[in-house]
Amino acid sequence: MKKCYPVLLLLLFSVTIFAQRPPATEQETIKISGIVTDQDTGQPLEYATLVLQSIANPDQVNGGITDIDGKFEVETAPGDYNASIEYIGYKTFQVSKKTFEESTDLGSISLAISAAELEGVEVVGEKTTVEVRLDKKIYNIGKDLTTSGATISDALGNVPSVNVDIEGAISLRGNENVRILINGKPSALAGFGSTEALRQLPADAIEKVEVITSPSARYDAEGTAGILNIILKKEKTLGFNGSVNTNIGYPASSGITVNANLRTDKFNIFNTTGYRYRDAPGNAFFDNTYTSGRFDRVFEDRIYNRLGKSFNTNLGAEYFITDESSITGSVFYRTSMGEDVTENANRRFIGSELNNRTFREEQENEDDESYQFALNYVNNLNDEGQKLTVDLQYSNQDEIKNSIIEENRILPDQDLIVLENVFENEIQNEYLIQADYVLPMGDSQFEAGYRGTLEEEITDYRLDSLDQASGRFVLNENLTNKFTYDQNVHAVYTQYGNKFGQFSFLLGLRLEHTQLKGKLESPFDDSTFEEELGADVQANFDKKYLGLFPTVNLIYEFDEEGRENMSLGYNRRINRPGGWFINPFPSRSSRTNIFQGNPDLNPAFSNTFDLGYLKRWDKLTLTSSVYYQQETDAFERVQESTGQVTTDGIEIVRSIPINLSTENRYGAEAGVLYNPKKWLQLNSSFNVYKFSSDGVFNGVNYGNDNTSWFARFSSKVSLPAKVEWQTNAFYRGPRQSAQTKNEGIFSLDLAFSKDILNDNGTLSFNVSDALNSRKRRSFTETDFFTSRSEFQWRQRAFNFSFIYRFNQPKKRENRRGGDFEGDQEEG
């Protein structure tokens, strides 16, 4: 790493010049200003601290912190000072016995990271690194070979503390109520309460992932597990540059992504466009037993054939109005088409004898279109660091599903059991406006802001069944409906941060007003619904909640170089029910299984404490934490009998979400980054947690205690001839809910890459789930049925990819502390 000698010589030269000048005229105070940057990248460092200690009176200490642009300005009396600039994870920059007689601009001061002398650190942008902030951990994913040609969802599965299950559900420390943000804001890029969109966007668009387990007050209080903030790449290099990434794989998959950027001193135009084609074959097996109904046991063998095609583009432009202000506009568009065919072969037994066989085929065509318009305005109000940011955003998603479900008996007779047509149309609109204000006050900083989010979700569902007697399709009025769900949240926040020596703190308070509205348009009989649900439920409702959400984040550095620190965080958060959990009308995953929302579902609230520790050695970095969370009115999905059977005698089972009293969660995690040699990088993490819940619904006790864990290991080896080899292993231990036990899951990914064309191009080959072992095995038991199942979302996959970079270096800049859009934009 380069040293800070040029800056030091400049400062010493300044001392000499000042010594030769005549004394300054008397004045009460002078201003010391400058900008602090990362030595490697030149990017500004936010929250760096300037300390001025008077030589004449050592007890007299003054100073300040840098703003988001790395700028500082401190008022002090003229005199002789020992000056130092500090930043977590970086070497402290010191100048002794410097005389300040008049206001002085120190210019740009570069800080080197504390690992400057480490072997191989010159390629830190290629490595997986972790950075600890007051309210988050920032993971630079680096050059992850296993996600070449993969999706954002695949890449998140390699981030410590994060788990992505076989169906794409994302959890943080074992808790699925995690908030997903793109560049600090909810976005159509991440989908509306669904992770499906993340399976369609390329992983190579990610710059960093912020794991925010103790969010500060500037962040939305939604998500009891915390926040995952995905920072997308945004090139800072002047001129025209970009990359083209193509891939092809088996089972059939292919794709191309083009990134292009044109930057001048006055504007910056950027675009990412991609197309993906993917076949995702899967399979499942179910062994169900029943205590009522015609059949005692039913076996199901399912084969899934999923074909997906998607196109997405994000086009934006940033215009620099002045040196202090800019405006950025962008538009995102995504369209996808899915063609899914599910084949289900059933064997039905009465006692131990096979009674009949059936075959069901479900054909589903899905068209999904979403777009987003965003506008961002930034104004640095003065040189002292005052800053105003305003964001406006509108997002829309329109999803249409058409399904044909046909089931035939093939033994002992061949006849049609059922033929149904299902139409679903889900429209979602979201409006967002937010404003953030930053005010430095000497050596501290004050922030305040407002955010309003208006969300509307319209679900139109229609079911037609064939009447075999008349040969006509008949509308099912009990299931056909149109339900509108509105979730409006208005929030204001304020927070204050300061640093005293090696101790820093960030205190915040957020006030949120939530409105949840439901409107029902259907011939459905409300009294029948209330009887089926077993509660007095109003499908038309208007609920309002007002909540205070305090946050406390503390950090103490044991040394001046930031090699060792301890942090403590507390936050209160909320889990608001989504439209799918609220919609009272049943949606069918099959003729024998339905999911029914609960309009009486109330938000859940959590209080979380997190104690963290970080230690850096010469070649080893350790991060660890222990945490405790208590959640009241926690959600739980329970299964119960409807008391109804299908026309051929199988009991119909219903799943419904309920508020299941209180849940306590305890956990500990540790992560290790070890680089013993320049050619070898090792990365591992371990997370263990326990949760206990209690609660009774419809006379059934759903209390549960569960301890589980997950671990991951990654190694990267640099071989001769510019070949790199990476291995990723993941294991999730057994876990259980109130009614279901899941066995452990192990998966192994392998990848190889080679640089060509003077390092402008890279060829990669990877194998996802090399052992074909990523399968969910579970057992569900209630007082009326049991189900033992095995489910595999997608079988082992092979992928080849090629990326070509033009006017863009392979070793991307590691922008510590600089240009993290999400750092301040979540209002």
CSV table of C-alpha atoms in Angstrom, one decimal, residues 157-163 668-670 683-689 708-714 728-733 745-747:
chain,number,residue,atom,x,y,z
A,157,GLY,CA,-26.7,-16.8,0.0
A,158,ASN,CA,-22.9,-16.3,0.3
A,159,VAL,CA,-23.2,-13.4,2.8
A,160,PRO,CA,-22.6,-14.1,6.5
A,161,SER,CA,-25.7,-14.1,8.7
A,162,VAL,CA,-27.9,-14.6,5.6
A,163,ASN,CA,-29.6,-17.7,4.4
A,668,ALA,CA,-24.6,-16.0,18.6
A,669,GLU,CA,-22.5,-15.7,15.4
A,670,ALA,CA,-18.9,-15.6,14.4
A,683,ASN,CA,-13.8,-17.3,4.8
A,684,SER,CA,-16.1,-19.0,7.2
A,685,SER,CA,-19.0,-18.1,9.5
A,686,PHE,CA,-21.2,-19.8,12.0
A,687,ASN,CA,-24.6,-18.9,13.5
A,688,VAL,CA,-26.5,-20.7,16.2
A,689,TYR,CA,-29.9,-19.5,17.5
A,708,SER,CA,-30.9,-24.6,15.1
A,709,TRP,CA,-27.7,-23.4,13.4
A,710,PHE,CA,-26.1,-22.8,10.0
A,711,ALA,CA,-22.5,-22.5,8.9
A,712,ARG,CA,-20.7,-21.7,5.6
A,713,PHE,CA,-17.1,-22.1,4.4
A,714,SER,CA,-15.4,-20.6,1.4
A,728,ASN,CA,-18.3,-22.8,-1.1
A,729,ALA,CA,-19.9,-25.1,1.4
A,730,PHE,CA,-23.1,-24.5,3.4
A,731,TYR,CA,-25.0,-26.5,6.0
A,732,ARG,CA,-28.2,-25.5,7.8
A,733,GLY,CA,-29.0,-27.6,10.8
A,745,ILE,CA,-29.5,-29.3,4.4
A,746,PHE,CA,-26.0,-29.4,2.9
A,747,SER,CA,-24.9,-27.9,-0.4
